[in-house]
Short mmCIF file of C-alpha atoms in Angstrom, two decimals:
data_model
loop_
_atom_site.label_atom_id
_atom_site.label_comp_id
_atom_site.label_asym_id
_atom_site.label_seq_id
_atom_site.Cartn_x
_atom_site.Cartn_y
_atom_site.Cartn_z
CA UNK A 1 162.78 42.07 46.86
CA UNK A 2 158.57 41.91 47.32
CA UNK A 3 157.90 44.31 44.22
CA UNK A 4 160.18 42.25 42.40
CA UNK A 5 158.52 38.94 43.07
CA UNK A 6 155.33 40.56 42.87
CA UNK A 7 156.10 41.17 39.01
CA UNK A 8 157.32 38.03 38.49
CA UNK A 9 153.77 36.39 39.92
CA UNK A 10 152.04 39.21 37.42
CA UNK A 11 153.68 38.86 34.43
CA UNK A 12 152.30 35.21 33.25
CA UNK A 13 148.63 36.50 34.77
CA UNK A 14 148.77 39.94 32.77
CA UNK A 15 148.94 39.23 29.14
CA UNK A 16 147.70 41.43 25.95
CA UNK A 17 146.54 38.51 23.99
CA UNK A 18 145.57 41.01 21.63
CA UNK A 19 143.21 42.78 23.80
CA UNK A 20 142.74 46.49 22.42
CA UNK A 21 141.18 49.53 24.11
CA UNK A 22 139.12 51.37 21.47
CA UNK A 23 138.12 55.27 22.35
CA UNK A 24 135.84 56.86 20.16
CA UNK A 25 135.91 59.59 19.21
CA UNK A 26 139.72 59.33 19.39
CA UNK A 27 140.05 63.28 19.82
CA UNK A 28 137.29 63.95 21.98
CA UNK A 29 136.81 67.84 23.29
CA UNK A 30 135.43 69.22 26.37
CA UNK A 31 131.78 68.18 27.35
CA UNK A 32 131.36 65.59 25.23
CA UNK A 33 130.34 62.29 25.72
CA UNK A 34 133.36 59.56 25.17
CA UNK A 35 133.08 55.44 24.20
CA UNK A 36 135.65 52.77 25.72
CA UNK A 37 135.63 49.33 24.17
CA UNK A 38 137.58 46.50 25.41
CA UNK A 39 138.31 44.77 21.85
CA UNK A 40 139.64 40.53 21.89
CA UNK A 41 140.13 40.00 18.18
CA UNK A 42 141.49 36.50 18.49
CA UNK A 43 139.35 35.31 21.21
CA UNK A 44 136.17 34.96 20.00
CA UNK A 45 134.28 31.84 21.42
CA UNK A 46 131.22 32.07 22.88
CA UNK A 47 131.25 29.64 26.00
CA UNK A 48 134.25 32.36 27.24
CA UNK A 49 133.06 34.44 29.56
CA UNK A 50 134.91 37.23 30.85
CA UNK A 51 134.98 40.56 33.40
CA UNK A 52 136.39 43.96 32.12
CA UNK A 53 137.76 46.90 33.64
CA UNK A 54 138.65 50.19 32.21
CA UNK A 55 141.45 52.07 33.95
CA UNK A 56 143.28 55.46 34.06
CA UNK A 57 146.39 56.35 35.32
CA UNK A 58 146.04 53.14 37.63
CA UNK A 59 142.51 54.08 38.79
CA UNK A 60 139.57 52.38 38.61
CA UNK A 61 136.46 53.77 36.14
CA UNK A 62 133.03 53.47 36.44
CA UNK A 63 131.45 50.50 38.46
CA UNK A 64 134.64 48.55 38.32
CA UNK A 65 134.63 45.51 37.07
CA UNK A 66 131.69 44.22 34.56
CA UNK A 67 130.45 41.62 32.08
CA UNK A 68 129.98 44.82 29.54
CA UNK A 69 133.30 45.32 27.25
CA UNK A 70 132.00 49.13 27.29
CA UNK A 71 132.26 52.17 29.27
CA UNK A 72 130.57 54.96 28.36
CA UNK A 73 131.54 58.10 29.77
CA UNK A 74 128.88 60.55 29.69
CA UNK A 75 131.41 64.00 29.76
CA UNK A 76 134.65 64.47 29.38
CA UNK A 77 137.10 67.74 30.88
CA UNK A 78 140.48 68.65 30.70
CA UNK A 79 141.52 67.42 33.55
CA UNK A 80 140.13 63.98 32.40
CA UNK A 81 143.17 63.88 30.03
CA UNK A 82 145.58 60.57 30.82
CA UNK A 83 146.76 57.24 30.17
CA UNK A 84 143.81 54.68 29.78
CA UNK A 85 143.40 50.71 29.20
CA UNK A 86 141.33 48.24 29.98
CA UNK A 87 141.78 44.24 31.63
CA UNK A 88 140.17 41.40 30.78
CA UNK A 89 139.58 38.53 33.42
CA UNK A 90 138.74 34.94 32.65
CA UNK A 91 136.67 32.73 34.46
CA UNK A 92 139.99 30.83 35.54
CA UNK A 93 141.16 34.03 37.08
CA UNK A 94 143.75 34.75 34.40
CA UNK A 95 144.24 38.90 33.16
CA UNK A 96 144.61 40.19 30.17
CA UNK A 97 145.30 43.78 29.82
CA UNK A 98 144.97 46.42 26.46
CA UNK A 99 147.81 48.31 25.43
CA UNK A 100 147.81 51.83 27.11
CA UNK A 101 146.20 54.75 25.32
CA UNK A 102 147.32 58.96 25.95
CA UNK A 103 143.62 60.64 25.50
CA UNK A 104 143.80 64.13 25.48
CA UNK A 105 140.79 66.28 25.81
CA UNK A 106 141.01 69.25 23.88
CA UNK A 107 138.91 72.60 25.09
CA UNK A 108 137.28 74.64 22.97
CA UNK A 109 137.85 78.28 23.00
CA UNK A 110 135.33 81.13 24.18
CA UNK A 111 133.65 82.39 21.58
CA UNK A 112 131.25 84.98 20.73
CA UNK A 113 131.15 87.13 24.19
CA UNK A 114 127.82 89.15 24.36
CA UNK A 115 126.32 91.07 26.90
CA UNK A 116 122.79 91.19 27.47
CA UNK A 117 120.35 92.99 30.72
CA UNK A 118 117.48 92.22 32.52
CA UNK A 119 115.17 94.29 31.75
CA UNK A 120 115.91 93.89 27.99
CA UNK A 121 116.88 97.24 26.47
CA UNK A 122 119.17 98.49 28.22
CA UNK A 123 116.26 100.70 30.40
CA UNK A 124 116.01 100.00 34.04
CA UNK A 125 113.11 101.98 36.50
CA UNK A 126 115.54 104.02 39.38
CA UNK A 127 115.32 101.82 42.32
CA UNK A 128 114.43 98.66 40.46
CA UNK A 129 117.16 95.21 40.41
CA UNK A 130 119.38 95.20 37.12
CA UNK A 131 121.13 92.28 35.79
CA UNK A 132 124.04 92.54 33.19
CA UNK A 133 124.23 89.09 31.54
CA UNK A 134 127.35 87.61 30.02
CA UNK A 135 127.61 85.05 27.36
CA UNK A 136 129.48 83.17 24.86
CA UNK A 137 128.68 81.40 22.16
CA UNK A 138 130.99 78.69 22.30
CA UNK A 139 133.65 77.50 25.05
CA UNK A 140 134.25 74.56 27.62
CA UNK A 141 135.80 74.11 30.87
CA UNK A 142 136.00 76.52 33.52
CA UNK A 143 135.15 79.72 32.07
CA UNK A 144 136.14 83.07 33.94
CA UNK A 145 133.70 86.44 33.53
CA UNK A 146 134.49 89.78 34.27
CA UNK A 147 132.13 92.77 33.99
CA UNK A 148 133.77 96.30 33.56
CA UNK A 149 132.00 99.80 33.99
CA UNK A 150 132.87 102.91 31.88
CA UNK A 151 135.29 103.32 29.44
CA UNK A 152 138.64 103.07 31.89
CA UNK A 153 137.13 99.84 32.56
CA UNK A 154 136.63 99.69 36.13
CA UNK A 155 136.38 96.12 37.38
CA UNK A 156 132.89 95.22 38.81
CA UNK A 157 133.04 91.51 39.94
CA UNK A 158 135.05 88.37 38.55
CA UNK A 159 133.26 84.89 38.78
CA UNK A 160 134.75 81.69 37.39
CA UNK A 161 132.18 78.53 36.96
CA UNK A 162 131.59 76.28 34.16
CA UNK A 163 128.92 77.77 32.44
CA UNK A 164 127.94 79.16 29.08
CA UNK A 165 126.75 82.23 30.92
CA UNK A 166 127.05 84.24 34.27
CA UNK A 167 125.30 87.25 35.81
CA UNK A 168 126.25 90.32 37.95
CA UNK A 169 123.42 91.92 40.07
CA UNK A 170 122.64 95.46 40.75
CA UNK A 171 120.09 94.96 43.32
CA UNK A 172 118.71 99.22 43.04
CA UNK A 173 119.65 100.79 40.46
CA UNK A 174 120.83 104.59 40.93
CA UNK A 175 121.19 107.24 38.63
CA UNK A 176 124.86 106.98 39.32
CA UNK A 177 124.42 103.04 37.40
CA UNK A 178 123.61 105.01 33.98
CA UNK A 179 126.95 104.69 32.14
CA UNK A 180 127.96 102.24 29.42
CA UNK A 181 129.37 98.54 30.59
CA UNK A 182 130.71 95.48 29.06
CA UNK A 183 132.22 91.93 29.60
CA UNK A 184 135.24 89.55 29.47
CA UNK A 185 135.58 86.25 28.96
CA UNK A 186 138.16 83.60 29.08
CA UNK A 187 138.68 80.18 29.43
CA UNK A 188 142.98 79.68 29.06
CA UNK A 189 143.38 81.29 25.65
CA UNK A 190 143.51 84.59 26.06
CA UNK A 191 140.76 87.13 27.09
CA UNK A 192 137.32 87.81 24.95
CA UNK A 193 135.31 91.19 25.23
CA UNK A 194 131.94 91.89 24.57
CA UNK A 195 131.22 94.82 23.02
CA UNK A 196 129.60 98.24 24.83
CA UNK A 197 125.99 98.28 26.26
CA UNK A 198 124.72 101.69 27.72
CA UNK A 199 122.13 101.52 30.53
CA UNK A 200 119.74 103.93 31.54
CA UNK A 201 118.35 104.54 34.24
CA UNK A 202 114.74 106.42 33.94
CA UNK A 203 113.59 108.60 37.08
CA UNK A 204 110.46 109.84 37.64
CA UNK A 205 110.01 113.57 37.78
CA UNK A 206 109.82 115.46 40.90
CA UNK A 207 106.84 117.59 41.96
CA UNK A 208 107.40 120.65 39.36
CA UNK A 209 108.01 124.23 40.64
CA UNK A 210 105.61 126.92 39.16
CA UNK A 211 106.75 130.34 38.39
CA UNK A 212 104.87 133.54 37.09
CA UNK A 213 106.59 136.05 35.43
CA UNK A 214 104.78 139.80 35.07
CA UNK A 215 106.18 143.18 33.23
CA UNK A 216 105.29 145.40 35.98
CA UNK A 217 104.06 145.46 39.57
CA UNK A 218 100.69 146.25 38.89
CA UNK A 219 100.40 143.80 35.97
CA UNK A 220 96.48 144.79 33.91
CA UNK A 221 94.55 143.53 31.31
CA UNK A 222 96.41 143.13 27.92
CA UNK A 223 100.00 142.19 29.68
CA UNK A 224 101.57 139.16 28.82
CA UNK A 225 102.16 136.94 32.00
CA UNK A 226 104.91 134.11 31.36
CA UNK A 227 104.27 130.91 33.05
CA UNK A 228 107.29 128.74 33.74
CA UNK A 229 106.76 125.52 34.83
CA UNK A 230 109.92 122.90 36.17
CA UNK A 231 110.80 119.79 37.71
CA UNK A 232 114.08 119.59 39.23
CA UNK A 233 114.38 115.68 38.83
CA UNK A 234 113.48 113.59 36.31
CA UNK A 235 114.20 111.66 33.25
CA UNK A 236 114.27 113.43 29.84
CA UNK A 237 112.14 114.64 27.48
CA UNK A 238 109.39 115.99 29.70
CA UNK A 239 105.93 117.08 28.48
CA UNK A 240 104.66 120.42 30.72
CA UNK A 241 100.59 121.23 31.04
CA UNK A 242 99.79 124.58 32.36
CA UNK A 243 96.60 125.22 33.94
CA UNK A 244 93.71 127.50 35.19
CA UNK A 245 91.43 126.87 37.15
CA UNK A 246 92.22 123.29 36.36
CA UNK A 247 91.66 123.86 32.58
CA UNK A 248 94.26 123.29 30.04
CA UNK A 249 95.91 126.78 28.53
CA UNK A 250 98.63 124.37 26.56
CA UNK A 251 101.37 122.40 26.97
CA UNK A 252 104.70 122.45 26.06
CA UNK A 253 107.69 119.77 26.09
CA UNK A 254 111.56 120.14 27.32
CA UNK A 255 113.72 117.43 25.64
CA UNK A 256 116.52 118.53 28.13
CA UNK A 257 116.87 120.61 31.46
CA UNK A 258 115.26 123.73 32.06
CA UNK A 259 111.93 123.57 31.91
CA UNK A 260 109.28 124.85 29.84
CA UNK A 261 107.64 128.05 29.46
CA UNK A 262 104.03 129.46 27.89
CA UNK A 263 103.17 132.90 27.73
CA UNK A 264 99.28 134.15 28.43
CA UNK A 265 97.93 137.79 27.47
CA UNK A 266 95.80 138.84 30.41
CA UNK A 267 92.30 139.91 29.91
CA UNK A 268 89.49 139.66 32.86
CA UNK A 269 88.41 135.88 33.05
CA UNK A 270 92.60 135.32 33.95
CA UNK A 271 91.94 135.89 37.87
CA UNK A 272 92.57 132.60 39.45
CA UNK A 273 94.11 129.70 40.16
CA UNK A 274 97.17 128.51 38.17
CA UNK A 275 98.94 125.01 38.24
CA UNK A 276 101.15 123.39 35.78
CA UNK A 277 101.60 119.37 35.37
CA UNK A 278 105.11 117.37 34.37
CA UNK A 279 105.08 113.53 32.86
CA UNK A 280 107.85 111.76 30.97
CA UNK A 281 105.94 108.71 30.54
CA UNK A 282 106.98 107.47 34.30
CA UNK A 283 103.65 108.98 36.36
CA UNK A 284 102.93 112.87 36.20
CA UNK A 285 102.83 114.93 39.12
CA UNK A 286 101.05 118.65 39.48
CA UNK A 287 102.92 121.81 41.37
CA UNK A 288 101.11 123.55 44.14
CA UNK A 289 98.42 126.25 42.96
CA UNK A 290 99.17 130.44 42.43
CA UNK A 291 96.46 132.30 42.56
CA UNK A 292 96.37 136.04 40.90
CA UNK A 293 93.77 138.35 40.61
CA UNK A 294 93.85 141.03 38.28
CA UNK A 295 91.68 144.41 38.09
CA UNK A 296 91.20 146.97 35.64
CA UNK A 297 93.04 148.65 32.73
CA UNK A 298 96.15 151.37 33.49
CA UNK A 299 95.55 154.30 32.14
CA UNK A 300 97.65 156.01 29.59
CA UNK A 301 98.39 159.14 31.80
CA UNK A 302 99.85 156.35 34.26
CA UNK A 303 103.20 157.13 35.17
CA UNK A 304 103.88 153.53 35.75
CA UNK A 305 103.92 152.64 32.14
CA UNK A 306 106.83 155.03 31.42
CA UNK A 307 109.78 153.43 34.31
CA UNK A 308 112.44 152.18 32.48
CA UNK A 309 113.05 148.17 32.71
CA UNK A 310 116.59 147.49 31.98
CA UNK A 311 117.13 144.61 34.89
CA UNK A 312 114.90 141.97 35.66
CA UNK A 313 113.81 141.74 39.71
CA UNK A 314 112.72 138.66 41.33
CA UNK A 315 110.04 138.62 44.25
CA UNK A 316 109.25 134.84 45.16
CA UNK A 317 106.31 133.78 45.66
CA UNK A 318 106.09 131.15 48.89
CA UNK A 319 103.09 128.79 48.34
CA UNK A 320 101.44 127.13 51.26
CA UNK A 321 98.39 125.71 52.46
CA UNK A 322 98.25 128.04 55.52
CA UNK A 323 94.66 129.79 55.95
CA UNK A 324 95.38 133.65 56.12
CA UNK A 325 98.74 133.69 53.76
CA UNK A 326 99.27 137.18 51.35
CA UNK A 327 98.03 136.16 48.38
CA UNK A 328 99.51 138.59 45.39
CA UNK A 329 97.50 141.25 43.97
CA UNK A 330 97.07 143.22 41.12
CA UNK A 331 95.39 146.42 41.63
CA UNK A 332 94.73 150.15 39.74
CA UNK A 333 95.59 152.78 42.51
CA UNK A 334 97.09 155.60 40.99
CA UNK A 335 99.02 156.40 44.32
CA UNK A 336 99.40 154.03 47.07
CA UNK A 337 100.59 150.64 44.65
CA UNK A 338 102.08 147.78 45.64
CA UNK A 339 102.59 144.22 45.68
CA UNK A 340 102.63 141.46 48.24
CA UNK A 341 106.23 140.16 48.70
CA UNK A 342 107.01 137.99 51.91
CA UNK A 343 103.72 138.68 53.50
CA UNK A 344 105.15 142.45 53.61
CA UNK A 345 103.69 145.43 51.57
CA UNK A 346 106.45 147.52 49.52
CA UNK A 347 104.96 150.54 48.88
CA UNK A 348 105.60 152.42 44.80
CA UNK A 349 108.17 154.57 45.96
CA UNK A 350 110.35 151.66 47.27
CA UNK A 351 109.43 150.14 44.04
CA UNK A 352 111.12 152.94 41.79
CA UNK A 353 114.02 152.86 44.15
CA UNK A 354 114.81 149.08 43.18
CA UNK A 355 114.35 149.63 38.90
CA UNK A 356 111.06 147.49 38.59
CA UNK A 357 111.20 145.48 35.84
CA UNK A 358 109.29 142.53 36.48
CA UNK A 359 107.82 140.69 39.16
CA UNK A 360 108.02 136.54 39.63
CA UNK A 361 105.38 134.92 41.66
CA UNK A 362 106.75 130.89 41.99
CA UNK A 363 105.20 128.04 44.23
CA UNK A 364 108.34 126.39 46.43
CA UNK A 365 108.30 122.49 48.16
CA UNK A 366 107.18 123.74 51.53
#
């Protein structure tokens, strides 16, 4: 019975008398900025003074009710979507409402999905932050983004905000993070991928290894020593110095693993100190020292010079900074030869027992 009355008290009070509710633009979409106008077309004295009050879907907009026939509504979402009009009050209390009008925001689809990384390129220091970046071109509303590593496209982290853009954070990058990755976006109307970005991750090289390869035991003047020089870490191509006595012999550069050899022909002045340097652009970083000292020529009545060398034989060289440590030695002694291996003497005739081929000298991380 009360709603009932209550209409019956409304209806003379709420009246259209041509009042119109004008939305512009009439098909707004997501984000932009939207217009109401309460329009009177046949009341247009100007001693009337009226309020207005913009509605939708029986609530209230903006201040409420104002002298100013216009809203202005600065952005305008999905969910903003709804029935709207507007009322009219006179000074002698009497309300005039607008037809009601559907407005339905319309979103704009994602577009243009890129991925993009901080630091630019794609080239990231190991242990430094990374930042994969991804962005469309176009889109409104809530927008969902999804980073993906490898090609089986293992899911990374999923954030949802209304945004043009969103990151994902790799706070220390490994060399385990060097792979390719890309992103997804989507905003209701179906999914958008970015295409692939490959990062690197660039690694300083390790403290190289130094290795001295000889033909013989007794290595003389006129042999060719091989110097191998290696770091066991480190980002490729790497660029190898080898040294003596902290002079240059040449250099020589590895655009993948193993290393880098140069090969020296003995003569006198080759006694000394050996080093060799690796750098891939990241800092360089010198191996430990060998020293050698070589003495005299082998004769040609030498028996030595005849042994067969079908197999190579190692004999590492440990380098350390301890005062007293065997150092090897070349020497000519016709009978009792041999080399320092271990901080042990092995005597010729062990030597021929074991088919001497060659004989390594290498510096070691102590």
């Amino acid at each position: 019975m009360l709603p009932r009355l209550l209409l019956l008290i409304c209806a003379p009070l709420c009246e259209s008398a041509g009042l119109l509710l004008i939305v512009s633009p009439s098909h707004p979409t997501e984000g932009s900025p939207v217009t109401l106008t309460c329009k009177m077309p046949s009341l247009q004295s100007s001693d009337a003074q009226f309020q207005f009050c913009f509605f939708r879907d029986a609530q209230a907009l903006g201040p409420g009710w104002s002298s100013s026939p216009k809203l202005q509504i600065a952005n305008m979402w999905k969910e903003d979507s709804g029935s709207y009009w507007c009322e009219a009050q006179t000074m002698a209390s009497k309300v005039l409402r607008s037809w009601r009008s559907q407005i339905n925001v319309h979103r704009v689809p994602v577009a243009d999905v890129s991925l993009e990384t901080q630091p630019p390129g794609g080239q990231v220091m190991e242990g430094d932050r990374l930042v994969l970046i991804c962005s469309v071109a176009m889109g409104t509303g809530d927008i969902t983004f999804l980073w993906y590593k490898g090609a089986i496209g293992l899911n990374l982290q999923t954030k949802t905000q209304r945004s043009l853009t969103a990151e994902y954070e790799i706070p220390t990058a490994r060399e385990s993070d060097a792979e390719q990755y890309y992103c997804v976006a989507e905003n209701g109307y179906g999914p958008r991928p970015s295409g692939l970005v490959s990062i690197t991750v660039r690694i300083p090289v390790s403290r190289p290894i130094l290795m001295v390869r000889a033909p013989r035991a007794q290595a003389v003047v006129g042999d060719v020593l091989k110097l191998h020089c290696e770091a066991l870490r480190g980002s490729y191509p790497i660029l190898y110095w080898f040294y003596h006595e902290d002079v240059i012999l040449g250099s020589s550069s590895a655009p993948s693993g193993g290393g880098a050899s140069f090969n020296l022909s003995l003569t006198a002045e080759h006694s000394g100190n050996y080093s060799c340097e690796a750098n891939n652009g990241l800092g360089a970083q010198r191996s430990e020292e060998v020293t050698l000292n070589f003495t005299g020529r082998r004769s040609t009545r030498d028996p030595l010079r005849s042994l067969p060398s079908p197999v190579p034989q190692e004999f590492p060289y440990l380098n350390s900074p301890t005062p007293g440590q065997l150092q090897p030695t070349y020497e000519n002694e016709p009978r009792e030869q041999s080399v320092a291996v271990h901080g042990r003497q092995q005597h010729s005739s062990e030597q021929k027992a074991q088919k001497p081929w060659g004989h390594i000298w290498r510096t070691r991380f102590p």
